Amino acid sequence: MKGLQTGSLRRWKRDIYAECALAVSCLLLTCYESCPMESASQGPSSKSTVEEIRERFDNDVERFSNLETGQTATVDAALAMNLVAQTASRVTPQGKRLLDIGCGAGNYTLALLQQLPGLDVTLLDLSQPMLDRAEQRVREAGASSVKTVQGDIRKLPVEPGTCDIILAAAVLHHLRTPAEWEQVFANLYKMLTPGGAIWIFDLVESSDPAVNEVMWERYGQYLTAFKGEDYRDHVFAYIAQEDSPQSLMYQLQLLQRVGFSHVDVLHKNSCFAAFGAVK
């Protein structure tokens, strides 16, 4: 892949994400069961397993404990995190109970604790080493209480009305099918108190194939400028293997469909977006 010209990169990305157009068409036709979402030219069954994803994150705790090293492949990571923390604290200033799903090493919770000190925090992640590091950091940052749950967000026990704020940073793109997306969004809605909110930062597709192509080209340019073409190819390879992002519009519409009263977009740049919804 090294040395690709713009035209070749365009064709390569078009091939890798060719099925996005088909998936979006199926979603618009609401053919959820007959046409499950398949990202990056691979079906859900050929993606990395939960165990494989867990193992990768188990071995990468140190990198993800540092924003400067853990989110370098993410466009506008620091800006998005600060926007989410600031907005969450304004929307639910009296919030006390926080659930951070896919918490990693706890960066987003730490940012929110600077705005809302003394939160009761529940951390959920696949990786126990990540949870251990997140718990340590969150306790040191002054959380009133910290509970950790190792597990898959698709199997999270639903306790209605137990959270004021939910954070979901770089985790939802691991969902594989429209049915999983709808189930998880519906469960998160149930867990929030009235007036509570969910805040998301994640990799996103674009609904139109031509727009999607432009966004991925821009993301490729960002990665190349940061660390070169080999790094770009490495990032694109693990995205194709692990991730199944949905479009921003799909997620906003789904949030409303499961019951959220209104949604807002905080920021979008190329293939990444920060957004939220209030119950």
PDB file of C-alpha atoms in Angstrom:
ATOM      1  CA  MET A   1       0.000   0.000   0.000  1.00  0.00           C
ATOM      2  CA  LYS A   2       2.969   2.299   0.423  1.00  0.00           C
ATOM      3  CA  GLY A   3       3.247   5.016  -2.159  1.00  0.00           C
ATOM      4  CA  LEU A   4      -0.394   4.943  -3.242  1.00  0.00           C
ATOM      5  CA  GLN A   5      -1.406   7.858  -5.416  1.00  0.00           C
ATOM      6  CA  THR A   6      -4.692   9.647  -4.737  1.00  0.00           C
ATOM      7  CA  GLY A   7      -6.544   7.750  -7.459  1.00  0.00           C
ATOM      8  CA  SER A   8      -5.307   4.390  -6.200  1.00  0.00           C
ATOM      9  CA  LEU A   9      -6.212   5.242  -2.612  1.00  0.00           C
ATOM     10  CA  ARG A  10      -9.659   6.270  -3.793  1.00  0.00           C
ATOM     11  CA  ARG A  11     -10.169   2.969  -5.576  1.00  0.00           C
ATOM     12  CA  TRP A  12      -8.797   1.037  -2.606  1.00  0.00           C
ATOM     13  CA  LYS A  13     -11.124   2.733  -0.142  1.00  0.00           C
ATOM     14  CA  ARG A  14     -14.039   2.338  -2.546  1.00  0.00           C
ATOM     15  CA  ASP A  15     -13.384  -1.406  -2.704  1.00  0.00           C
ATOM     16  CA  ILE A  16     -12.993  -1.776   1.067  1.00  0.00           C
ATOM     17  CA  TYR A  17     -16.170   0.130   1.859  1.00  0.00           C
ATOM     18  CA  ALA A  18     -18.204  -0.867  -1.206  1.00  0.00           C
ATOM     19  CA  GLU A  19     -20.830  -2.633   0.882  1.00  0.00           C
ATOM     20  CA  CYS A  20     -21.579   0.529   2.845  1.00  0.00           C
ATOM     21  CA  ALA A  21     -23.885   1.757   0.069  1.00  0.00           C
ATOM     22  CA  LEU A  22     -25.769  -1.553   0.078  1.00  0.00           C
ATOM     23  CA  ALA A  23     -26.063  -1.500   3.861  1.00  0.00           C
ATOM     24  CA  VAL A  24     -27.385   2.060   3.913  1.00  0.00           C
ATOM     25  CA  SER A  25     -29.945   1.209   1.226  1.00  0.00           C
ATOM     26  CA  CYS A  26     -31.102  -1.768   3.262  1.00  0.00           C
ATOM     27  CA  LEU A  27     -31.429   0.395   6.364  1.00  0.00           C
ATOM     28  CA  LEU A  28     -33.491   2.957   4.499  1.00  0.00           C
ATOM     29  CA  LEU A  29     -35.786   0.147   3.378  1.00  0.00           C
ATOM     30  CA  THR A  30     -35.871  -1.161   6.987  1.00  0.00           C
ATOM     31  CA  CYS A  31     -34.755  -4.571   5.793  1.00  0.00           C
ATOM     32  CA  TYR A  32     -32.916  -5.199   9.034  1.00  0.00           C
ATOM     33  CA  GLU A  33     -33.305  -8.935   9.157  1.00  0.00           C
ATOM     34  CA  SER A  34     -32.666  -9.677   5.489  1.00  0.00           C
ATOM     35  CA  CYS A  35     -29.691  -7.334   5.137  1.00  0.00           C
ATOM     36  CA  PRO A  36     -27.585  -6.997   8.300  1.00  0.00           C
ATOM     37  CA  MET A  37     -25.044  -4.184   8.417  1.00  0.00           C
ATOM     38  CA  GLU A  38     -21.682  -5.237   7.033  1.00  0.00           C
ATOM     39  CA  SER A  39     -18.836  -2.768   7.259  1.00  0.00           C
ATOM     40  CA  ALA A  40     -15.570  -2.726   5.385  1.00  0.00           C
ATOM     41  CA  SER A  41     -16.388  -5.519   2.916  1.00  0.00           C
ATOM     42  CA  GLN A  42     -16.604  -8.133   5.662  1.00  0.00           C
ATOM     43  CA  GLY A  43     -19.680  -9.652   7.222  1.00  0.00           C
ATOM     44  CA  PRO A  44     -20.117  -9.697  11.006  1.00  0.00           C
ATOM     45  CA  SER A  45     -18.984 -13.322  11.196  1.00  0.00           C
ATOM     46  CA  SER A  46     -15.584 -12.482   9.678  1.00  0.00           C
ATOM     47  CA  LYS A  47     -14.831  -9.630  12.078  1.00  0.00           C
ATOM     48  CA  SER A  48     -12.650  -9.955  15.166  1.00  0.00           C
ATOM     49  CA  THR A  49     -14.316 -11.852  17.995  1.00  0.00           C
ATOM     50  CA  VAL A  50     -15.015 -10.346  21.402  1.00  0.00           C
ATOM     51  CA  GLU A  51     -12.147 -12.410  22.797  1.00  0.00           C
ATOM     52  CA  GLU A  52      -9.723 -11.101  20.173  1.00  0.00           C
ATOM     53  CA  ILE A  53     -10.722  -7.506  20.844  1.00  0.00           C
ATOM     54  CA  ARG A  54     -10.414  -8.046  24.596  1.00  0.00           C
ATOM     55  CA  GLU A  55      -6.919  -9.480  24.175  1.00  0.00           C
ATOM     56  CA  ARG A  56      -5.780  -6.504  22.100  1.00  0.00           C
ATOM     57  CA  PHE A  57      -6.911  -4.030  24.730  1.00  0.00           C
ATOM     58  CA  ASP A  58      -5.548  -6.144  27.592  1.00  0.00           C
ATOM     59  CA  ASN A  59      -2.116  -5.650  26.049  1.00  0.00           C
ATOM     60  CA  ASP A  60      -2.449  -1.916  25.393  1.00  0.00           C
ATOM     61  CA  VAL A  61      -3.291  -0.424  28.786  1.00  0.00           C
ATOM     62  CA  GLU A  62      -0.288   1.882  29.032  1.00  0.00           C
ATOM     63  CA  ARG A  63      -0.901   3.472  25.653  1.00  0.00           C
ATOM     64  CA  PHE A  64      -4.576   4.109  26.333  1.00  0.00           C
ATOM     65  CA  SER A  65      -3.801   5.588  29.740  1.00  0.00           C
ATOM     66  CA  ASN A  66      -2.305   8.595  27.963  1.00  0.00           C
ATOM     67  CA  LEU A  67      -4.474  10.705  25.661  1.00  0.00           C
ATOM     68  CA  GLU A  68      -1.438  11.743  23.635  1.00  0.00           C
ATOM     69  CA  THR A  69      -0.594   8.127  22.782  1.00  0.00           C
ATOM     70  CA  GLY A  70      -3.894   6.295  23.186  1.00  0.00           C
ATOM     71  CA  GLN A  71      -6.019   8.299  20.784  1.00  0.00           C
ATOM     72  CA  THR A  72      -3.551   9.397  18.145  1.00  0.00           C
ATOM     73  CA  ALA A  73      -5.505   7.556  15.444  1.00  0.00           C
ATOM     74  CA  THR A  74      -8.593   9.596  16.331  1.00  0.00           C
ATOM     75  CA  VAL A  75      -9.262  12.968  14.717  1.00  0.00           C
ATOM     76  CA  ASP A  76      -9.817  15.812  17.229  1.00  0.00           C
ATOM     77  CA  ALA A  77      -9.707  13.442  20.209  1.00  0.00           C
ATOM     78  CA  ALA A  78      -8.881  16.039  22.868  1.00  0.00           C
ATOM     79  CA  LEU A  79     -11.374  18.563  21.497  1.00  0.00           C
ATOM     80  CA  ALA A  80     -14.175  16.000  21.440  1.00  0.00           C
ATOM     81  CA  MET A  81     -13.450  14.806  24.978  1.00  0.00           C
ATOM     82  CA  ASN A  82     -13.506  18.344  26.333  1.00  0.00           C
ATOM     83  CA  LEU A  83     -16.725  19.137  24.451  1.00  0.00           C
ATOM     84  CA  VAL A  84     -18.422  16.036  25.830  1.00  0.00           C
ATOM     85  CA  ALA A  85     -17.353  16.806  29.405  1.00  0.00           C
ATOM     86  CA  GLN A  86     -18.368  20.447  29.215  1.00  0.00           C
ATOM     87  CA  THR A  87     -21.715  19.723  27.566  1.00  0.00           C
ATOM     88  CA  ALA A  88     -22.605  16.848  29.892  1.00  0.00           C
ATOM     89  CA  SER A  89     -21.980  19.048  32.924  1.00  0.00           C
ATOM     90  CA  ARG A  90     -24.213  21.798  31.508  1.00  0.00           C
ATOM     91  CA  VAL A  91     -27.078  19.526  30.451  1.00  0.00           C
ATOM     92  CA  THR A  92     -27.200  17.576  33.735  1.00  0.00           C
ATOM     93  CA  PRO A  93     -25.533  19.867  36.306  1.00  0.00           C
ATOM     94  CA  GLN A  94     -27.166  17.986  39.183  1.00  0.00           C
ATOM     95  CA  GLY A  95     -26.171  14.583  37.835  1.00  0.00           C
ATOM     96  CA  LYS A  96     -24.584  12.228  40.356  1.00  0.00           C
ATOM     97  CA  ARG A  97     -24.525   8.776  38.747  1.00  0.00           C
ATOM     98  CA  LEU A  98     -22.291   8.138  35.756  1.00  0.00           C
ATOM     99  CA  LEU A  99     -22.003   5.024  33.599  1.00  0.00           C
ATOM    100  CA  ASP A 100     -18.981   4.905  31.267  1.00  0.00           C
ATOM    101  CA  ILE A 101     -19.332   2.050  28.760  1.00  0.00           C
ATOM    102  CA  GLY A 102     -16.189   0.896  27.010  1.00  0.00           C
ATOM    103  CA  CYS A 103     -14.351   3.098  29.489  1.00  0.00           C
ATOM    104  CA  GLY A 104     -10.842   2.014  28.521  1.00  0.00           C
ATOM    105  CA  ALA A 105      -8.388   3.616  30.921  1.00  0.00           C
ATOM    106  CA  GLY A 106     -10.986   6.150  32.065  1.00  0.00           C
ATOM    107  CA  ASN A 107     -10.029   9.267  30.104  1.00  0.00           C
ATOM    108  CA  TYR A 108     -13.578  10.501  29.488  1.00  0.00           C
ATOM    109  CA  THR A 109     -14.661   9.956  33.078  1.00  0.00           C
ATOM    110  CA  LEU A 110     -11.599  11.854  34.281  1.00  0.00           C
ATOM    111  CA  ALA A 111     -12.497  14.775  32.025  1.00  0.00           C
ATOM    112  CA  LEU A 112     -16.069  14.813  33.332  1.00  0.00           C
ATOM    113  CA  LEU A 113     -14.924  14.650  36.964  1.00  0.00           C
ATOM    114  CA  GLN A 114     -13.114  17.933  36.394  1.00  0.00           C
ATOM    115  CA  GLN A 115     -16.489  19.469  35.542  1.00  0.00           C
ATOM    116  CA  LEU A 116     -18.668  17.486  37.981  1.00  0.00           C
ATOM    117  CA  PRO A 117     -16.578  16.402  40.996  1.00  0.00           C
ATOM    118  CA  GLY A 118     -17.746  13.640  43.306  1.00  0.00           C
ATOM    119  CA  LEU A 119     -19.682  11.501  40.855  1.00  0.00           C
ATOM    120  CA  ASP A 120     -20.727   7.943  41.644  1.00  0.00           C
ATOM    121  CA  VAL A 121     -19.070   6.118  38.766  1.00  0.00           C
ATOM    122  CA  THR A 122     -19.727   2.752  37.143  1.00  0.00           C
ATOM    123  CA  LEU A 123     -17.068   1.645  34.659  1.00  0.00           C
ATOM    124  CA  LEU A 124     -17.744  -1.044  32.052  1.00  0.00           C
ATOM    125  CA  ASP A 125     -15.151  -2.561  29.743  1.00  0.00           C
ATOM    126  CA  LEU A 126     -14.229  -5.873  28.131  1.00  0.00           C
ATOM    127  CA  SER A 127     -10.689  -5.659  29.460  1.00  0.00           C
ATOM    128  CA  GLN A 128     -10.003  -6.272  33.148  1.00  0.00           C
ATOM    129  CA  PRO A 129      -6.541  -4.642  32.986  1.00  0.00           C
ATOM    130  CA  MET A 130      -8.169  -1.544  31.479  1.00  0.00           C
ATOM    131  CA  LEU A 131     -10.778  -1.543  34.248  1.00  0.00           C
ATOM    132  CA  ASP A 132      -8.106  -1.863  36.923  1.00  0.00           C
ATOM    133  CA  ARG A 133      -6.236   1.147  35.561  1.00  0.00           C
ATOM    134  CA  ALA A 134      -9.420   3.169  35.077  1.00  0.00           C
ATOM    135  CA  GLU A 135     -10.594   2.435  38.624  1.00  0.00           C
ATOM    136  CA  GLN A 136      -7.266   3.559  40.069  1.00  0.00           C
ATOM    137  CA  ARG A 137      -7.251   6.795  38.090  1.00  0.00           C
ATOM    138  CA  VAL A 138     -10.914   7.608  38.746  1.00  0.00           C
ATOM    139  CA  ARG A 139     -10.579   7.035  42.504  1.00  0.00           C
ATOM    140  CA  GLU A 140      -7.515   9.276  42.583  1.00  0.00           C
ATOM    141  CA  ALA A 141      -9.489  11.945  40.704  1.00  0.00           C
ATOM    142  CA  GLY A 142     -12.045  12.174  43.516  1.00  0.00           C
ATOM    143  CA  ALA A 143     -15.047  10.087  42.487  1.00  0.00           C
ATOM    144  CA  SER A 144     -17.423   9.489  45.400  1.00  0.00           C
ATOM    145  CA  SER A 145     -17.645   5.798  44.543  1.00  0.00           C
ATOM    146  CA  VAL A 146     -16.368   3.533  41.790  1.00  0.00           C
ATOM    147  CA  LYS A 147     -17.892   0.262  40.603  1.00  0.00           C
ATOM    148  CA  THR A 148     -16.324  -1.802  37.839  1.00  0.00           C
ATOM    149  CA  VAL A 149     -18.062  -4.277  35.545  1.00  0.00           C
ATOM    150  CA  GLN A 150     -16.152  -6.478  33.125  1.00  0.00           C
ATOM    151  CA  GLY A 151     -18.343  -7.391  30.208  1.00  0.00           C
ATOM    152  CA  ASP A 152     -19.869  -6.835  26.800  1.00  0.00           C
ATOM    153  CA  ILE A 153     -22.176  -3.839  26.322  1.00  0.00           C
ATOM    154  CA  ARG A 154     -24.607  -6.129  24.503  1.00  0.00           C
ATOM    155  CA  LYS A 155     -25.018  -8.132  27.723  1.00  0.00           C
ATOM    156  CA  LEU A 156     -25.128  -5.258  30.188  1.00  0.00           C
ATOM    157  CA  PRO A 157     -27.783  -5.898  32.872  1.00  0.00           C
ATOM    158  CA  VAL A 158     -30.505  -3.288  32.433  1.00  0.00           C
ATOM    159  CA  GLU A 159     -31.380  -1.450  35.651  1.00  0.00           C
ATOM    160  CA  PRO A 160     -33.965   1.191  34.695  1.00  0.00           C
ATOM    161  CA  GLY A 161     -33.414   4.734  35.926  1.00  0.00           C
ATOM    162  CA  THR A 162     -30.029   4.151  37.544  1.00  0.00           C
ATOM    163  CA  CYS A 163     -27.861   6.630  35.576  1.00  0.00           C
ATOM    164  CA  ASP A 164     -27.922  10.389  35.095  1.00  0.00           C
ATOM    165  CA  ILE A 165     -25.125  10.437  32.519  1.00  0.00           C
ATOM    166  CA  ILE A 166     -23.825   7.768  30.153  1.00  0.00           C
ATOM    167  CA  LEU A 167     -20.534   8.111  28.276  1.00  0.00           C
ATOM    168  CA  ALA A 168     -19.742   5.963  25.238  1.00  0.00           C
ATOM    169  CA  ALA A 169     -16.388   6.812  23.669  1.00  0.00           C
ATOM    170  CA  ALA A 170     -15.050   4.681  20.805  1.00  0.00           C
ATOM    171  CA  VAL A 171     -17.068   1.602  21.744  1.00  0.00           C
ATOM    172  CA  LEU A 172     -20.321   1.454  19.764  1.00  0.00           C
ATOM    173  CA  HIS A 173     -18.525   0.802  16.474  1.00  0.00           C
ATOM    174  CA  HIS A 174     -17.960  -2.753  17.741  1.00  0.00           C
ATOM    175  CA  LEU A 175     -21.684  -3.518  17.397  1.00  0.00           C
ATOM    176  CA  ARG A 176     -22.254  -5.784  14.414  1.00  0.00           C
ATOM    177  CA  THR A 177     -25.898  -5.764  13.295  1.00  0.00           C
ATOM    178  CA  PRO A 178     -28.815  -3.294  13.265  1.00  0.00           C
ATOM    179  CA  ALA A 179     -30.548  -5.498  15.834  1.00  0.00           C
ATOM    180  CA  GLU A 180     -27.598  -5.084  18.205  1.00  0.00           C
ATOM    181  CA  TRP A 181     -27.526  -1.322  17.685  1.00  0.00           C
ATOM    182  CA  GLU A 182     -31.227  -1.011  18.455  1.00  0.00           C
ATOM    183  CA  GLN A 183     -31.043  -3.280  21.504  1.00  0.00           C
ATOM    184  CA  VAL A 184     -28.080  -1.440  23.024  1.00  0.00           C
ATOM    185  CA  PHE A 185     -29.542   2.026  22.393  1.00  0.00           C
ATOM    186  CA  ALA A 186     -32.893   0.955  23.866  1.00  0.00           C
ATOM    187  CA  ASN A 187     -31.200  -0.497  26.952  1.00  0.00           C
ATOM    188  CA  LEU A 188     -29.132   2.641  27.523  1.00  0.00           C
ATOM    189  CA  TYR A 189     -32.282   4.749  27.231  1.00  0.00           C
ATOM    190  CA  LYS A 190     -33.980   2.627  29.896  1.00  0.00           C
ATOM    191  CA  MET A 191     -31.032   3.009  32.272  1.00  0.00           C
ATOM    192  CA  LEU A 192     -31.154   6.809  32.227  1.00  0.00           C
ATOM    193  CA  THR A 193     -33.239   8.881  34.602  1.00  0.00           C
ATOM    194  CA  PRO A 194     -35.704  11.392  33.084  1.00  0.00           C
ATOM    195  CA  GLY A 195     -33.615  14.352  31.933  1.00  0.00           C
ATOM    196  CA  GLY A 196     -30.495  12.193  31.835  1.00  0.00           C
ATOM    197  CA  ALA A 197     -28.286  12.108  28.755  1.00  0.00           C
ATOM    198  CA  ILE A 198     -25.933   9.920  26.763  1.00  0.00           C
ATOM    199  CA  TRP A 199     -22.814  11.371  25.120  1.00  0.00           C
ATOM    200  CA  ILE A 200     -21.035   9.537  22.331  1.00  0.00           C
ATOM    201  CA  PHE A 201     -17.749  10.009  20.509  1.00  0.00           C
ATOM    202  CA  ASP A 202     -17.013   7.479  17.811  1.00  0.00           C
ATOM    203  CA  LEU A 203     -15.977   6.456  14.360  1.00  0.00           C
ATOM    204  CA  VAL A 204     -18.850   7.048  11.932  1.00  0.00           C
ATOM    205  CA  GLU A 205     -19.704   6.326   8.329  1.00  0.00           C
ATOM    206  CA  SER A 206     -21.482   8.741   5.981  1.00  0.00           C
ATOM    207  CA  SER A 207     -24.856   7.879   4.473  1.00  0.00           C
ATOM    208  CA  ASP A 208     -23.907   8.779   0.898  1.00  0.00           C
ATOM    209  CA  PRO A 209     -21.166   6.603  -0.669  1.00  0.00           C
ATOM    210  CA  ALA A 210     -19.509   9.574  -2.391  1.00  0.00           C
ATOM    211  CA  VAL A 211     -19.414  11.561   0.849  1.00  0.00           C
ATOM    212  CA  ASN A 212     -18.115   8.494   2.664  1.00  0.00           C
ATOM    213  CA  GLU A 213     -15.281   8.222   0.154  1.00  0.00           C
ATOM    214  CA  VAL A 214     -14.266  11.842   0.714  1.00  0.00           C
ATOM    215  CA  MET A 215     -14.346  11.454   4.497  1.00  0.00           C
ATOM    216  CA  TRP A 216     -12.151   8.335   4.433  1.00  0.00           C
ATOM    217  CA  GLU A 217      -9.707  10.008   2.063  1.00  0.00           C
ATOM    218  CA  ARG A 218      -9.415  12.927   4.473  1.00  0.00           C
ATOM    219  CA  TYR A 219      -8.912  10.538   7.381  1.00  0.00           C
ATOM    220  CA  GLY A 220      -6.203   8.754   5.404  1.00  0.00           C
ATOM    221  CA  GLN A 221      -4.487  12.078   4.787  1.00  0.00           C
ATOM    222  CA  TYR A 222      -4.606  12.848   8.512  1.00  0.00           C
ATOM    223  CA  LEU A 223      -3.012   9.508   9.406  1.00  0.00           C
ATOM    224  CA  THR A 224      -0.364   9.833   6.707  1.00  0.00           C
ATOM    225  CA  ALA A 225       0.568  13.346   7.827  1.00  0.00           C
ATOM    226  CA  PHE A 226       0.811  12.134  11.420  1.00  0.00           C
ATOM    227  CA  LYS A 227       2.926   8.989  11.008  1.00  0.00           C
ATOM    228  CA  GLY A 228       3.218   8.077   7.343  1.00  0.00           C
ATOM    229  CA  GLU A 229       1.588   5.708   4.880  1.00  0.00           C
ATOM    230  CA  ASP A 230       2.512   2.524   6.748  1.00  0.00           C
ATOM    231  CA  TYR A 231       0.712   3.823   9.840  1.00  0.00           C
ATOM    232  CA  ARG A 232      -2.313   4.767   7.749  1.00  0.00           C
ATOM    233  CA  ASP A 233      -2.455   1.277   6.278  1.00  0.00           C
ATOM    234  CA  HIS A 234      -2.084  -0.286   9.745  1.00  0.00           C
ATOM    235  CA  VAL A 235      -4.997   1.745  11.128  1.00  0.00           C
ATOM    236  CA  PHE A 236      -7.205   1.044   8.111  1.00  0.00           C
ATOM    237  CA  ALA A 237      -6.428  -2.674   8.411  1.00  0.00           C
ATOM    238  CA  TYR A 238      -7.547  -2.990  12.029  1.00  0.00           C
ATOM    239  CA  ILE A 239     -10.625  -0.854  11.383  1.00  0.00           C
ATOM    240  CA  ALA A 240     -11.589  -3.220   8.570  1.00  0.00           C
ATOM    241  CA  GLN A 241     -10.967  -6.218  10.829  1.00  0.00           C
ATOM    242  CA  GLU A 242     -12.573  -4.998  14.070  1.00  0.00           C
ATOM    243  CA  ASP A 243     -15.057  -2.217  13.463  1.00  0.00           C
ATOM    244  CA  SER A 244     -18.598  -1.882  12.080  1.00  0.00           C
ATOM    245  CA  PRO A 245     -19.383   1.837  12.265  1.00  0.00           C
ATOM    246  CA  GLN A 246     -22.782   3.213  11.373  1.00  0.00           C
ATOM    247  CA  SER A 247     -23.544   6.628   9.921  1.00  0.00           C
ATOM    248  CA  LEU A 248     -24.082   9.606  12.181  1.00  0.00           C
ATOM    249  CA  MET A 249     -27.578  10.123  10.759  1.00  0.00           C
ATOM    250  CA  TYR A 250     -28.497   6.494  11.420  1.00  0.00           C
ATOM    251  CA  GLN A 251     -27.441   6.799  15.056  1.00  0.00           C
ATOM    252  CA  LEU A 252     -29.236  10.105  15.613  1.00  0.00           C
ATOM    253  CA  GLN A 253     -32.432   8.688  14.134  1.00  0.00           C
ATOM    254  CA  LEU A 254     -32.109   5.509  16.182  1.00  0.00           C
ATOM    255  CA  LEU A 255     -31.640   7.495  19.392  1.00  0.00           C
ATOM    256  CA  GLN A 256     -34.911   9.268  18.687  1.00  0.00           C
ATOM    257  CA  ARG A 257     -36.654   6.055  17.707  1.00  0.00           C
ATOM    258  CA  VAL A 258     -35.858   4.359  21.025  1.00  0.00           C
ATOM    259  CA  GLY A 259     -37.327   7.323  22.903  1.00  0.00           C
ATOM    260  CA  PHE A 260     -34.829  10.162  23.410  1.00  0.00           C
ATOM    261  CA  SER A 261     -36.567  13.548  23.335  1.00  0.00           C
ATOM    262  CA  HIS A 262     -33.880  15.372  21.376  1.00  0.00           C
ATOM    263  CA  VAL A 263     -30.422  14.865  19.929  1.00  0.00           C
ATOM    264  CA  ASP A 264     -27.500  17.202  19.259  1.00  0.00           C
ATOM    265  CA  VAL A 265     -24.227  17.037  17.332  1.00  0.00           C
ATOM    266  CA  LEU A 266     -21.294  18.595  19.171  1.00  0.00           C
ATOM    267  CA  HIS A 267     -18.579  18.092  16.558  1.00  0.00           C
ATOM    268  CA  LYS A 268     -17.744  16.170  13.389  1.00  0.00           C
ATOM    269  CA  ASN A 269     -14.499  15.925  11.443  1.00  0.00           C
ATOM    270  CA  SER A 270     -13.971  13.351   8.668  1.00  0.00           C
ATOM    271  CA  CYS A 271     -14.908   9.934  10.119  1.00  0.00           C
ATOM    272  CA  PHE A 272     -15.380  10.962  13.758  1.00  0.00           C
ATOM    273  CA  ALA A 273     -18.290  12.624  15.537  1.00  0.00           C
ATOM    274  CA  ALA A 274     -19.286  13.716  19.032  1.00  0.00           C
ATOM    275  CA  PHE A 275     -23.010  13.794  19.713  1.00  0.00           C
ATOM    276  CA  GLY A 276     -25.596  13.125  22.380  1.00  0.00           C
ATOM    277  CA  ALA A 277     -29.225  12.674  23.320  1.00  0.00           C
ATOM    278  CA  VAL A 278     -31.388  13.668  26.280  1.00  0.00           C
ATOM    279  CA  LYS A 279     -34.139  11.499  27.747  1.00  0.00           C
TER     280      LYS A 279
END
